[in-house]
Coordinates of C-alpha atoms and ligand atoms in Angstrom, one line a residue:
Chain Z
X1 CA -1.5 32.0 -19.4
X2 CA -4.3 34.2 -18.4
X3 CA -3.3 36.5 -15.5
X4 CA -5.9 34.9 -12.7
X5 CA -5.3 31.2 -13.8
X6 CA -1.4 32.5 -13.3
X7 CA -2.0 33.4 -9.6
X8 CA -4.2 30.2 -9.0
X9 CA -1.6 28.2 -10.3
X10 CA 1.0 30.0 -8.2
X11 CA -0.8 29.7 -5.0
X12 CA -1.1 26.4 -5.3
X13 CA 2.6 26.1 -5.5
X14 CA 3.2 27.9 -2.6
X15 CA 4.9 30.7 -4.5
X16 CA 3.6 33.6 -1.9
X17 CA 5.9 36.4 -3.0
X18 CA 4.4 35.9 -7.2
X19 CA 1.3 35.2 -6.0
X20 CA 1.4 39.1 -4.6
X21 CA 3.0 40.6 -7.4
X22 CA 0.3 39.0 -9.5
X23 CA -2.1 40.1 -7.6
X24 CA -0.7 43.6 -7.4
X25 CA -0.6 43.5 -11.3
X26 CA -3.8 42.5 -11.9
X27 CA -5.1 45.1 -9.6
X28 CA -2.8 47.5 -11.3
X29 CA -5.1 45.9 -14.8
X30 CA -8.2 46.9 -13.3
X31 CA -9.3 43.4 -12.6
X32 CA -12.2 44.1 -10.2
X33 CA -11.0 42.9 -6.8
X34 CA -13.8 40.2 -5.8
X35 CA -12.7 38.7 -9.6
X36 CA -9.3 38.4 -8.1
X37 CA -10.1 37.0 -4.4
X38 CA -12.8 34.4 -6.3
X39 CA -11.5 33.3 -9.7
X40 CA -7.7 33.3 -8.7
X41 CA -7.2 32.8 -5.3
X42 CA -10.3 31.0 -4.0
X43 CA -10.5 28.7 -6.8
X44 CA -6.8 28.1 -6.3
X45 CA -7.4 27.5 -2.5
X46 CA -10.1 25.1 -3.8
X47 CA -8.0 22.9 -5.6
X48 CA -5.8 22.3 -3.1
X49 CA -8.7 21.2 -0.1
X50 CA -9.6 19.1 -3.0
X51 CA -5.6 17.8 -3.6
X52 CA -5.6 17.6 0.1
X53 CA -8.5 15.3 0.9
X54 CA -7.1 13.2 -1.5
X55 CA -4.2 13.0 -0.3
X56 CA -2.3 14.4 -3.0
X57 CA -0.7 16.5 -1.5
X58 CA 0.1 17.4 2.9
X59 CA -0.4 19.6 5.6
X60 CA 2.7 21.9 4.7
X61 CA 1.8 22.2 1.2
X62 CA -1.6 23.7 2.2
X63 CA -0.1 26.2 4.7
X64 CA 2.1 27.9 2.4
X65 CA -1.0 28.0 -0.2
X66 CA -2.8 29.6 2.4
X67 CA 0.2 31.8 2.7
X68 CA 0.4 33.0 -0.3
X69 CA -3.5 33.6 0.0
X70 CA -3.0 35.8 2.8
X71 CA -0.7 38.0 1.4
X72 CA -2.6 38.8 -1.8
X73 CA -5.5 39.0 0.6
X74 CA -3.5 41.7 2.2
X75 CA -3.3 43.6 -1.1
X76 CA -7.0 43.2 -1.7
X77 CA -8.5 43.7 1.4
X78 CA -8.5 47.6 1.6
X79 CA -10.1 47.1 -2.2
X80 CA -12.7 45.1 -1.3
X81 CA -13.8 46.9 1.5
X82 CA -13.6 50.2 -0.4
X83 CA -16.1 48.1 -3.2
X84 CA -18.2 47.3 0.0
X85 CA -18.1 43.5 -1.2
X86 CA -19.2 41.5 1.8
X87 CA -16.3 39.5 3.6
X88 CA -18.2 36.0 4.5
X89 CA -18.2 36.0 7.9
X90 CA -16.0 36.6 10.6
X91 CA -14.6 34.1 13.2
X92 CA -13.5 35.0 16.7
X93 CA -10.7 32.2 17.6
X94 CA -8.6 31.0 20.6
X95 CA -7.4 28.7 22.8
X96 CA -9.0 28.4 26.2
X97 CA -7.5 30.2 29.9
X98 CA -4.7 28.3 30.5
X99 CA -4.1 26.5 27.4
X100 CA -0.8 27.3 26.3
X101 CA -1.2 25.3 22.9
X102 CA -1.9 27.2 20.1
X103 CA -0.8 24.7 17.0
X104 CA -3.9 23.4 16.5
X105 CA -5.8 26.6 16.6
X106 CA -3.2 28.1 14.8
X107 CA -3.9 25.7 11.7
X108 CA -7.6 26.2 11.7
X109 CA -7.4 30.0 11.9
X110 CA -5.2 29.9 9.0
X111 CA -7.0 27.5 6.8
X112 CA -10.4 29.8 8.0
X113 CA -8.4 32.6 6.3
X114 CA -7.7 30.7 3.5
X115 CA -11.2 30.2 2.6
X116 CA -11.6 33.6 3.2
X117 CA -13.1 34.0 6.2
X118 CA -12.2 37.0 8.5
X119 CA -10.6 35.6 11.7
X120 CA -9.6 37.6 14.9
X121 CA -7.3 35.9 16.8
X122 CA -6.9 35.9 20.2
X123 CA -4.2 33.8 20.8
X124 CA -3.7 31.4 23.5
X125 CA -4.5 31.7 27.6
X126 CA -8.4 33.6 26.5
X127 CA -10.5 34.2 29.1
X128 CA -14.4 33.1 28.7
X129 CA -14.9 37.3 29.4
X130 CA -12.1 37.8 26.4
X131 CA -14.0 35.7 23.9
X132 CA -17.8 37.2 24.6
X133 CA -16.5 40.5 24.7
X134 CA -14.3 40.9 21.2
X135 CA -17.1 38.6 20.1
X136 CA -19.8 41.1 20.8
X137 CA -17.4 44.2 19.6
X138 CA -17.0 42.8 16.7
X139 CA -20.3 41.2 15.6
X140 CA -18.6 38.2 14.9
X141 CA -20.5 35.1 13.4
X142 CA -18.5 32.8 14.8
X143 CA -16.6 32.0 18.0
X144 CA -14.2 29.3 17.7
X145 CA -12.3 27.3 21.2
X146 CA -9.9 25.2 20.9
X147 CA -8.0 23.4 23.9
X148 CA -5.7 20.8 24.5
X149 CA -6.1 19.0 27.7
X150 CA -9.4 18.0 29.4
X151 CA -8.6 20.1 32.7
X152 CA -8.8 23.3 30.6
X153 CA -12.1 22.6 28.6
X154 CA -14.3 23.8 31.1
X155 CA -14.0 27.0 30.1
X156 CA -15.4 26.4 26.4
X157 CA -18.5 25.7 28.7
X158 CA -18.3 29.3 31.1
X159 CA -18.1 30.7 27.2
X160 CA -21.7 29.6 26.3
X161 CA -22.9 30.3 29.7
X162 CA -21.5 33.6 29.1
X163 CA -23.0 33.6 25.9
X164 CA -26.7 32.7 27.1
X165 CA -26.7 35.2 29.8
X166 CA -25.0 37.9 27.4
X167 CA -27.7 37.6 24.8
X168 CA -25.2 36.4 22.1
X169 CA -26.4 32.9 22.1
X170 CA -29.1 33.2 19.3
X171 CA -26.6 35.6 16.9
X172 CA -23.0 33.7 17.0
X173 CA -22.7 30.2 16.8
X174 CA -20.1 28.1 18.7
X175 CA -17.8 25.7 17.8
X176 CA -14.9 23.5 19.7
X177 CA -11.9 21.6 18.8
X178 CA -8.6 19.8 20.6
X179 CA -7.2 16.9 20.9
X180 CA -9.8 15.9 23.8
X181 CA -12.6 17.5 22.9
X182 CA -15.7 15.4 21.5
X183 CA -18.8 15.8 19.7
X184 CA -20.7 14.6 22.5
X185 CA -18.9 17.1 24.7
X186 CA -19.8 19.6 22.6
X187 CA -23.5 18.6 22.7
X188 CA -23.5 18.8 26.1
X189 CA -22.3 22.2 27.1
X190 CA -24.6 23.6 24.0
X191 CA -21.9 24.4 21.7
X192 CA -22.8 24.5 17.9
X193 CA -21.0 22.3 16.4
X194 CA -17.2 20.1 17.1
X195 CA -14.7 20.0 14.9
X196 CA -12.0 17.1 14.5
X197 CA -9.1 18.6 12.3
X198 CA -8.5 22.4 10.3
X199 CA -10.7 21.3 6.8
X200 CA -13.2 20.1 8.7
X201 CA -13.1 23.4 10.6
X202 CA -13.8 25.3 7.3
X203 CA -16.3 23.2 6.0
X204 CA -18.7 23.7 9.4
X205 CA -17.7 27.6 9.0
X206 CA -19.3 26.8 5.9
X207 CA -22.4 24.7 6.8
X208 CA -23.8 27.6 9.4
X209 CA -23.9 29.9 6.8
X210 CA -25.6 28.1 4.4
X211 CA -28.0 27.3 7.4
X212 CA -28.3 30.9 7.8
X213 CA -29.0 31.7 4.1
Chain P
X1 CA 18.3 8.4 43.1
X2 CA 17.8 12.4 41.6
X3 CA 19.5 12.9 38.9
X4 CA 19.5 15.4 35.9
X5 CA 20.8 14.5 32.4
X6 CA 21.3 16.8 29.4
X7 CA 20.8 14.0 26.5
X8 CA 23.2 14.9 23.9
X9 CA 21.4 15.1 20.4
X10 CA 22.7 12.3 18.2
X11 CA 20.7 10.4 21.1
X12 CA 17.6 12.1 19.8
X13 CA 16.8 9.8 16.2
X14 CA 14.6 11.9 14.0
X15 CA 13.2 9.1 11.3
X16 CA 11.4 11.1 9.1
X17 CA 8.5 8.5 7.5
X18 CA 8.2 7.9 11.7
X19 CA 7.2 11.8 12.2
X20 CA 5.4 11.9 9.0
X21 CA 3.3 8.6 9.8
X22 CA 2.2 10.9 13.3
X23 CA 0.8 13.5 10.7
X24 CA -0.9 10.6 9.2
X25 CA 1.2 10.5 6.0
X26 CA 1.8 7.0 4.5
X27 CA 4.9 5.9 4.4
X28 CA 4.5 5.3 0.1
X29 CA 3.0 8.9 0.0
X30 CA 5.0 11.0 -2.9
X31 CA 6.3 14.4 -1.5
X32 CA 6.6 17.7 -3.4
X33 CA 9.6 19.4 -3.4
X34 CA 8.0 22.2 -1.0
X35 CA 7.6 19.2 1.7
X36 CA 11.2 18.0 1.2
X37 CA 12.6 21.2 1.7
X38 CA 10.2 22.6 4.8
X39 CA 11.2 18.9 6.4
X40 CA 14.7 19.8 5.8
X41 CA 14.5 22.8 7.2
X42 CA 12.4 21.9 10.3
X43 CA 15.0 18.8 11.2
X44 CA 18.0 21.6 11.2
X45 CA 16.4 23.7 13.0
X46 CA 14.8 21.0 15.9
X47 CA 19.0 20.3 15.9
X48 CA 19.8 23.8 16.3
X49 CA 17.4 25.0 19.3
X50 CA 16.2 21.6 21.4
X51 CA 17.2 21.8 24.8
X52 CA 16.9 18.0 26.0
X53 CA 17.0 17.6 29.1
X54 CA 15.3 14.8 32.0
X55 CA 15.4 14.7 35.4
X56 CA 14.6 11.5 37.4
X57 CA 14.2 10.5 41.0
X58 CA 13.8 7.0 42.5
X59 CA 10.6 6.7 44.2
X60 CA 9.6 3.3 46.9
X61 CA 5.9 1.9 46.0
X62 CA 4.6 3.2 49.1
X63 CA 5.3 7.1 48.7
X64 CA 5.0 6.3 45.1
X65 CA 0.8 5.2 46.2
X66 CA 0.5 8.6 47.7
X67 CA 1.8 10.5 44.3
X68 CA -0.7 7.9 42.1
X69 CA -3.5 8.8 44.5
X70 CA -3.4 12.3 43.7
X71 CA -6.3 14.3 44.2
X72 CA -8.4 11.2 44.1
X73 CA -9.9 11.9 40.6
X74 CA -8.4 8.3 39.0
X75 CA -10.6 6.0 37.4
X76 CA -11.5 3.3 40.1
X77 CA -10.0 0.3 38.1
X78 CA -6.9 1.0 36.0
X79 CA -3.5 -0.5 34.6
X80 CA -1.1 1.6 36.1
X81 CA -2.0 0.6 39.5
X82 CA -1.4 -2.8 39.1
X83 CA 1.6 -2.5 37.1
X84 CA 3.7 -0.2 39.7
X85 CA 2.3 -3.2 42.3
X86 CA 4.3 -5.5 40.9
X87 CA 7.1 -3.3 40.2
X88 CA 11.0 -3.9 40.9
X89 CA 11.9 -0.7 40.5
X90 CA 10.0 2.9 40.2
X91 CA 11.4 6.4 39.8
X92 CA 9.3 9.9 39.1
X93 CA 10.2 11.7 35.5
X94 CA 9.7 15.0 33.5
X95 CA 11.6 15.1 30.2
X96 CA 11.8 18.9 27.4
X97 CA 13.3 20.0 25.2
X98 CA 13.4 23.4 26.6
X99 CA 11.6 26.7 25.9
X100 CA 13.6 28.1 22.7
X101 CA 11.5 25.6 20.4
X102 CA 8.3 26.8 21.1
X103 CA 9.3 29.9 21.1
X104 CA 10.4 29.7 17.3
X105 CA 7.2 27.8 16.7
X106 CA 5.1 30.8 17.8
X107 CA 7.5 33.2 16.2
X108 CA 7.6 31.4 12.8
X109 CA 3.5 31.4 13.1
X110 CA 3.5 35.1 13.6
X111 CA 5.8 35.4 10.9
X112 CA 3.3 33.6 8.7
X113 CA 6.0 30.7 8.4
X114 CA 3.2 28.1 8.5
X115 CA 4.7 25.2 7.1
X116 CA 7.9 25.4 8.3
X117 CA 6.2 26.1 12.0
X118 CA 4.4 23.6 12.0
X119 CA 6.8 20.7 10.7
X120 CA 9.0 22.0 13.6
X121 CA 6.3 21.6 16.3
X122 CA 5.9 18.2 14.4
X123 CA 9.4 17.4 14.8
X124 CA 9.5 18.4 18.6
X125 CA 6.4 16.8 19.3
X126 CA 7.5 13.2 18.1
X127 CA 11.1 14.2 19.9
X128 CA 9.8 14.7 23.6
X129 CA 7.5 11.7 23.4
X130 CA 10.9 9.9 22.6
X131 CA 12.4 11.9 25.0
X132 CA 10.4 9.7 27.6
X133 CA 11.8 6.8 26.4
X134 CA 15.3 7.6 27.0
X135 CA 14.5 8.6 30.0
X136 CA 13.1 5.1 30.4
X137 CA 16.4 3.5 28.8
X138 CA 18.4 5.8 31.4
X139 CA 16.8 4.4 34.4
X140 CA 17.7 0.9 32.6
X141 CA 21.1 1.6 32.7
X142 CA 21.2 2.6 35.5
X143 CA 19.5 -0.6 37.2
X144 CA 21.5 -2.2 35.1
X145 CA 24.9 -0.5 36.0
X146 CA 23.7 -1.8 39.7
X147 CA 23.3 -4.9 39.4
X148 CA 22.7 -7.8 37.2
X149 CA 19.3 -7.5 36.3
X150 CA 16.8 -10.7 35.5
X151 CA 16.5 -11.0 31.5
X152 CA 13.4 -9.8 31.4
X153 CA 14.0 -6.6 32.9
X154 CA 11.9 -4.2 31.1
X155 CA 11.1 -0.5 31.8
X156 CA 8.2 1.7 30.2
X157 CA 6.6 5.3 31.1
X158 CA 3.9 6.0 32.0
X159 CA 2.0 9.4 32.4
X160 CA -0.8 11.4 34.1
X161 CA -3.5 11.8 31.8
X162 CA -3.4 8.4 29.7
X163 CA -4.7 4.6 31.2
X164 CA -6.7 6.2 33.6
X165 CA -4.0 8.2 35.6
X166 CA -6.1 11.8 35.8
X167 CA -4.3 14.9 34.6
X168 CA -4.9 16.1 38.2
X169 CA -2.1 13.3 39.4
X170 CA 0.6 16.2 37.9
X171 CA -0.1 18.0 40.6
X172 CA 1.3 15.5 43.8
X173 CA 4.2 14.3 40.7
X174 CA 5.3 17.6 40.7
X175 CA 5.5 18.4 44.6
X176 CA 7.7 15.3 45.0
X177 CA 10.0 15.4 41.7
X178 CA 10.1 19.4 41.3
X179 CA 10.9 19.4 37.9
X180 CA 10.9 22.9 38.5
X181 CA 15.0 22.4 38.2
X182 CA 15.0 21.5 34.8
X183 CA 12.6 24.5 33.8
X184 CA 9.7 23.1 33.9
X185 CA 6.8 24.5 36.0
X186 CA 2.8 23.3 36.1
X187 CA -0.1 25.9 35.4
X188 CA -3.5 25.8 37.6
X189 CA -4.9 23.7 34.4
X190 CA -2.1 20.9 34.9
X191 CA -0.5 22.0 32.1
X192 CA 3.5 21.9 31.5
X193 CA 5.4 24.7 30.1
X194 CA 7.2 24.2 28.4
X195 CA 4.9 22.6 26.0
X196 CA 7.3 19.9 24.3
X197 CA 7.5 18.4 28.1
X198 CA 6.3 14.9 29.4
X199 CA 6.1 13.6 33.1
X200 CA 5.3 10.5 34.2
X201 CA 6.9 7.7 36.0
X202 CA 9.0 4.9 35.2
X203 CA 8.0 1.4 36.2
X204 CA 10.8 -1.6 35.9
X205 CA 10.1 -5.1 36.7
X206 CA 9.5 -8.4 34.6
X207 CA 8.5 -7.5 31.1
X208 CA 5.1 -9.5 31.3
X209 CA 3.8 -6.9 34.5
X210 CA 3.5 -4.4 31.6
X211 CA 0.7 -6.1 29.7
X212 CA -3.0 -6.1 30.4
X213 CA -5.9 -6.1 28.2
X214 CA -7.4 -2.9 27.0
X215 CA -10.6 -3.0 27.9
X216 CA -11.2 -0.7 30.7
X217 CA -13.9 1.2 30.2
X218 CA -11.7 4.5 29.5
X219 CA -10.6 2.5 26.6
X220 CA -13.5 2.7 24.6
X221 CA -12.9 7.0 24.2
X222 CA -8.8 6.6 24.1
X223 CA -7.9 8.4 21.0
X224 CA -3.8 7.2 22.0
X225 CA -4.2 3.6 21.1
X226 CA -1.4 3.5 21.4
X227 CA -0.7 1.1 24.9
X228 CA -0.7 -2.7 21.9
X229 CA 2.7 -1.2 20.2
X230 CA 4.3 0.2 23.6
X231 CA 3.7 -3.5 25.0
X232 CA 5.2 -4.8 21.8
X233 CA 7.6 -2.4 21.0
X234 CA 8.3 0.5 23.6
X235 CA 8.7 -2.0 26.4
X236 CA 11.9 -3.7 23.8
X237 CA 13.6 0.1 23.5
X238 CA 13.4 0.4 26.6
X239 CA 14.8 -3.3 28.3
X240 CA 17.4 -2.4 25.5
Ligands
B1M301 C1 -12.4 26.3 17.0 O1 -12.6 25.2 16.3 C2 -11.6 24.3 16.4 C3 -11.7 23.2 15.4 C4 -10.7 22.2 15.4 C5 -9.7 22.3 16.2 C6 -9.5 23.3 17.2 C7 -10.5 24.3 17.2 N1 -8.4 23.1 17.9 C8 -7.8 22.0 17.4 N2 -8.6 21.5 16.4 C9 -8.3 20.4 15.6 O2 -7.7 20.9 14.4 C10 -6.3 20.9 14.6 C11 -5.6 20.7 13.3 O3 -5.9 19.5 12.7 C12 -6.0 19.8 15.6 O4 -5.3 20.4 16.7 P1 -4.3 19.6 17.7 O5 -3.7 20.6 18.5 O6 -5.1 18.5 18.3 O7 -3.3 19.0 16.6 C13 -2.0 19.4 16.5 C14 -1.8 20.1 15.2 C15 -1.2 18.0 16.4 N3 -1.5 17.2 17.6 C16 -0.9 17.4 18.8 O8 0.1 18.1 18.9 C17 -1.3 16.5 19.9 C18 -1.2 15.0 19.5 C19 -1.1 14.1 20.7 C20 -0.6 12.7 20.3 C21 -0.1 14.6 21.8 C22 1.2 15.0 21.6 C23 1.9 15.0 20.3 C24 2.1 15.4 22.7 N4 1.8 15.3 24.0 CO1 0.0 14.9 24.8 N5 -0.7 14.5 23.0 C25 -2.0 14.3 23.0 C26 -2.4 14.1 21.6 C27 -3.3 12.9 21.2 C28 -4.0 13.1 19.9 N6 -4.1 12.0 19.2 O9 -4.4 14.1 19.5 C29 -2.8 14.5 24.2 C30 -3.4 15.8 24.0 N7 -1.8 14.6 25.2 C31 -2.2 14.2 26.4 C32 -1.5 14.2 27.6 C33 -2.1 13.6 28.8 C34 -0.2 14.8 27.7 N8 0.5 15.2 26.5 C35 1.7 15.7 26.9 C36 2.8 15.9 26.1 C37 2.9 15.7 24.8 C38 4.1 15.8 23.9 C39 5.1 16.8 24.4 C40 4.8 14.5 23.8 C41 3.5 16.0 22.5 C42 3.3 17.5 22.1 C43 2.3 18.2 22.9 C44 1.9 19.5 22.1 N9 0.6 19.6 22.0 O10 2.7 20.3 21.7 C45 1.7 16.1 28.4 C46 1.2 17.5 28.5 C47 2.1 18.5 27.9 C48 2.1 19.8 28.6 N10 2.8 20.7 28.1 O11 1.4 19.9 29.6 C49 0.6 15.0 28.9 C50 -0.1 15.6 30.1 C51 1.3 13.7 29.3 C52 2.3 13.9 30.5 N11 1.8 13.6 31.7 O12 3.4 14.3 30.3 C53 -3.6 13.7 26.3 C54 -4.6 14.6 26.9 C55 -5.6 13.8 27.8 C56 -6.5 14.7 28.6 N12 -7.1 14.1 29.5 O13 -6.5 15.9 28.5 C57 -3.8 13.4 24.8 C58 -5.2 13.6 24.3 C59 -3.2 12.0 24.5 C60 -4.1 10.9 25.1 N13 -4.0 10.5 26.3 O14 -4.8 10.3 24.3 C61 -7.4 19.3 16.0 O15 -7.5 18.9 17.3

């Protein structure tokens, strides 16, 4: 089998630690690194969104795909950047002051960096200050709140406010998730865009920047 | 009544197609080998590290209205009020499973264990709701133990933050329970930590003071759903 069909194959499987020697082999075979991240491991990752919205396969199987993406994209990284190959955009994430639940952020951070996004973390208990500040720092694209319980979603609002009066409202776009979080809440406090579940994440990651382009 | 009870764990039923059905799995849905094995893994270790433990406190109706009041935020027309009403007996509850899960949860996360982290948190979550329920069936027992209880003796949980009981109510349910003796402590946001904790209280009386139509207006934006089967079902488990 052809050395990047090998390591899509493999990621789909889960196999993280062949998915990295792979990786390191065809690096090693002068395979040119955005080959590598877009014929092997994206197109992997692809396949299995696609297995996964049709219910083919679950949750679990995904994560440890996006495992084993991770770690080749750990071998690749320093490659790419040294190519000066664009990463596609980078995503600020976290759950909300005083929102202690991280799961569901969790999940969308990593299926983010499965479709090869750049995602800073920030963990759980941000403050609105945290988020605008690493936000601006790092000329993110993206700043993504996530919380859990309806008393700690007022922050996802002091974040835009922040935003507006910070300038940052017109360059990063905003987007919520949680178990009580809505679309129409969203609307209302002038966030970008909602999100219900981790795919759905990625694919309006996706949508602004094919606004953008 | 106070008392605290460290539930052993064969009390704690893990049926797998139950968990998998809360991550929206069919029950017919084929598994790879990958899922068999992370479930495994995630049911041993949910053995290994839960903590369960309840506390529970008898409460009369009329300090019971003060707790329900709360900070006044409930909406105007709602179930819970006129279920506990009609109540025969009511006691205050917080049920976890301790801090050591989570902790592995996070841990496993940061080791980039993200299947296996999340079935556990999976496993844990369907646990403490369960949790309340035997919390529910304890208080049975215990009115039961008493006295000879009518037939239809039936007793269900119910928390802040669901049929119209506002988050805020923790606050006032934690000043007169202090679950703060199990471990469990409330943040400025309402929010328990440990995470895999419930509160609530436990209402007992004739099965049929539990049932009411859903159609308060809260209903409409409920993403639980899930008061038709506790009526059913829950309210069964619980009368034993
Ligand atoms: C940045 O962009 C994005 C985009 C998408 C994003 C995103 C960010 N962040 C999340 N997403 C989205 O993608 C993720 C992946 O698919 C998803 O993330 P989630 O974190 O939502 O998903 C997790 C992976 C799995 N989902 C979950 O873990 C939550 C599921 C539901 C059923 C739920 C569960 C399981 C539990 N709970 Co409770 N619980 C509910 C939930 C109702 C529901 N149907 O969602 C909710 C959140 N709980 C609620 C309540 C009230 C409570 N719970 C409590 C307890 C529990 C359990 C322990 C039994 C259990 C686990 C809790 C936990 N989170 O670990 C209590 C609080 C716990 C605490 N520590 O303070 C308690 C307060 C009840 C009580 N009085 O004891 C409600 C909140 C209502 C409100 N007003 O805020 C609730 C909405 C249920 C309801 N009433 O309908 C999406 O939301």
């Amino acid at each position: 089998m052809e050395l990047l069909s090998k390591i899509s194959f493999n990621l789909q499987s889960g196999f993280d630690e062949t998915v990295t020697a792979l990786t390191k082999e065809a690096v090693e075979k002068r395979i040119p690194p955005d080959e590598i991240m877009n014929i092997g491991l994206i197109a992997g990752m692809n396949i299995v969104g696609e297995k996964f919205k049709n219910h083919e396969i679950f949750l679990p199987d995904v994560l440890l795909a996006a495992r084993a993406m991770n770690c080749a994209m750990e071998v690749l990284k320093p490659l790419l950047i040294k190519d000066g190959i664009p990463i596609k955009g980078k995503v600020v994430i976290g759950s909300v002051k005083n929102d202690l639940h991280d799961i569901g952020k969790n999940l969308v951070a990593i299926l983010l960096k499965g479709a090869g996004f750049e995602v800073i973390d920030l963990g759980n208990d941000v403050p609105a200050e945290k988020f605008i500040r690493v936000a601006a720092e790092e000329n993110a694209d993206v700043i993504g709140m996530s919380a859990l319980l309806t008393t700690t979603m007022p922050v996802m609002k002091k974040v835009v406010d922040m935003a507006k009066d910070e300038g940052l409202y017109s360059e990063v776009k905003i987007m919520v998730g949680g178990a009580p979080v809505s679309k129409a809440f969203a609307l209302e406090i002038g966030a970008d865009a909602y999100s219900y579940d981790g795919a759905n994440a990625v694919e309006t990651v996706e949508s602004f920047f094919r606004e953008n382009s | 009544m106070r008392s605290i009870t460290k539930f052993a764990m064969e009390d704690i039923k893990l049926p797998q197609k139950e968990i998998l059905r809360s991550q929206g799995i069919p029950d017919e849905a084929s598994l790879s080998e990958n899922f068999e094995r992370i479930y495994m893994e995630a049911a041993e270790l949910f053995q290994e590290l839960a903590e369960p433990k309840a506390i529970i406190a008898g409460i009369g109706v009329s300090d019971f209205e003060e707790v329900f009041r709360g900070e006044g935020l409930n909406e105007k027309e709602n179930p819970v009020e006129e279920i506990f009403r009609k109540s025969s007996h009511l006691a205050l509850f917080a049920v976890t499973l301790g801090p050591v899960l989570s902790e592995k949860v996070t841990e496993l996360f940061d080791n980039g264990k993200y299947a296996i982290g999340y079935m556990l948190d999976s496993v844990s979550s369907y646990a403490a709701d369960k949790l309340a329920d035997l919390a529910a069936q304890h208080l049975y027992a215990e009115i039961v133990g008493r006295a000879a209880p009518a037939n239809s003796l039936r007793v269900l949980n119910y928390s802040p933050g669901y049929c119209g009981w506002h988050m805020s109510g923790q606050k006032k349910l934690f000043e007169a329970l202090r679950p703060e003796e199990i471990g469990i402590t409330l943040n400025e946001s309402c929010l328990m930590s440990p995470i895999k904790s419930v509160s609530g209280v436990l209402i007992g009386g004739p099965g049929e003071i539990h049932e009411f139509v859903n159609s308060y207006p809260f209903c409409n934006t409920c993403i639980a759903r899930s008061c038709i089967e506790r009526m059913r079902n829950a309210v069964m488990d619980a009368g034993g």
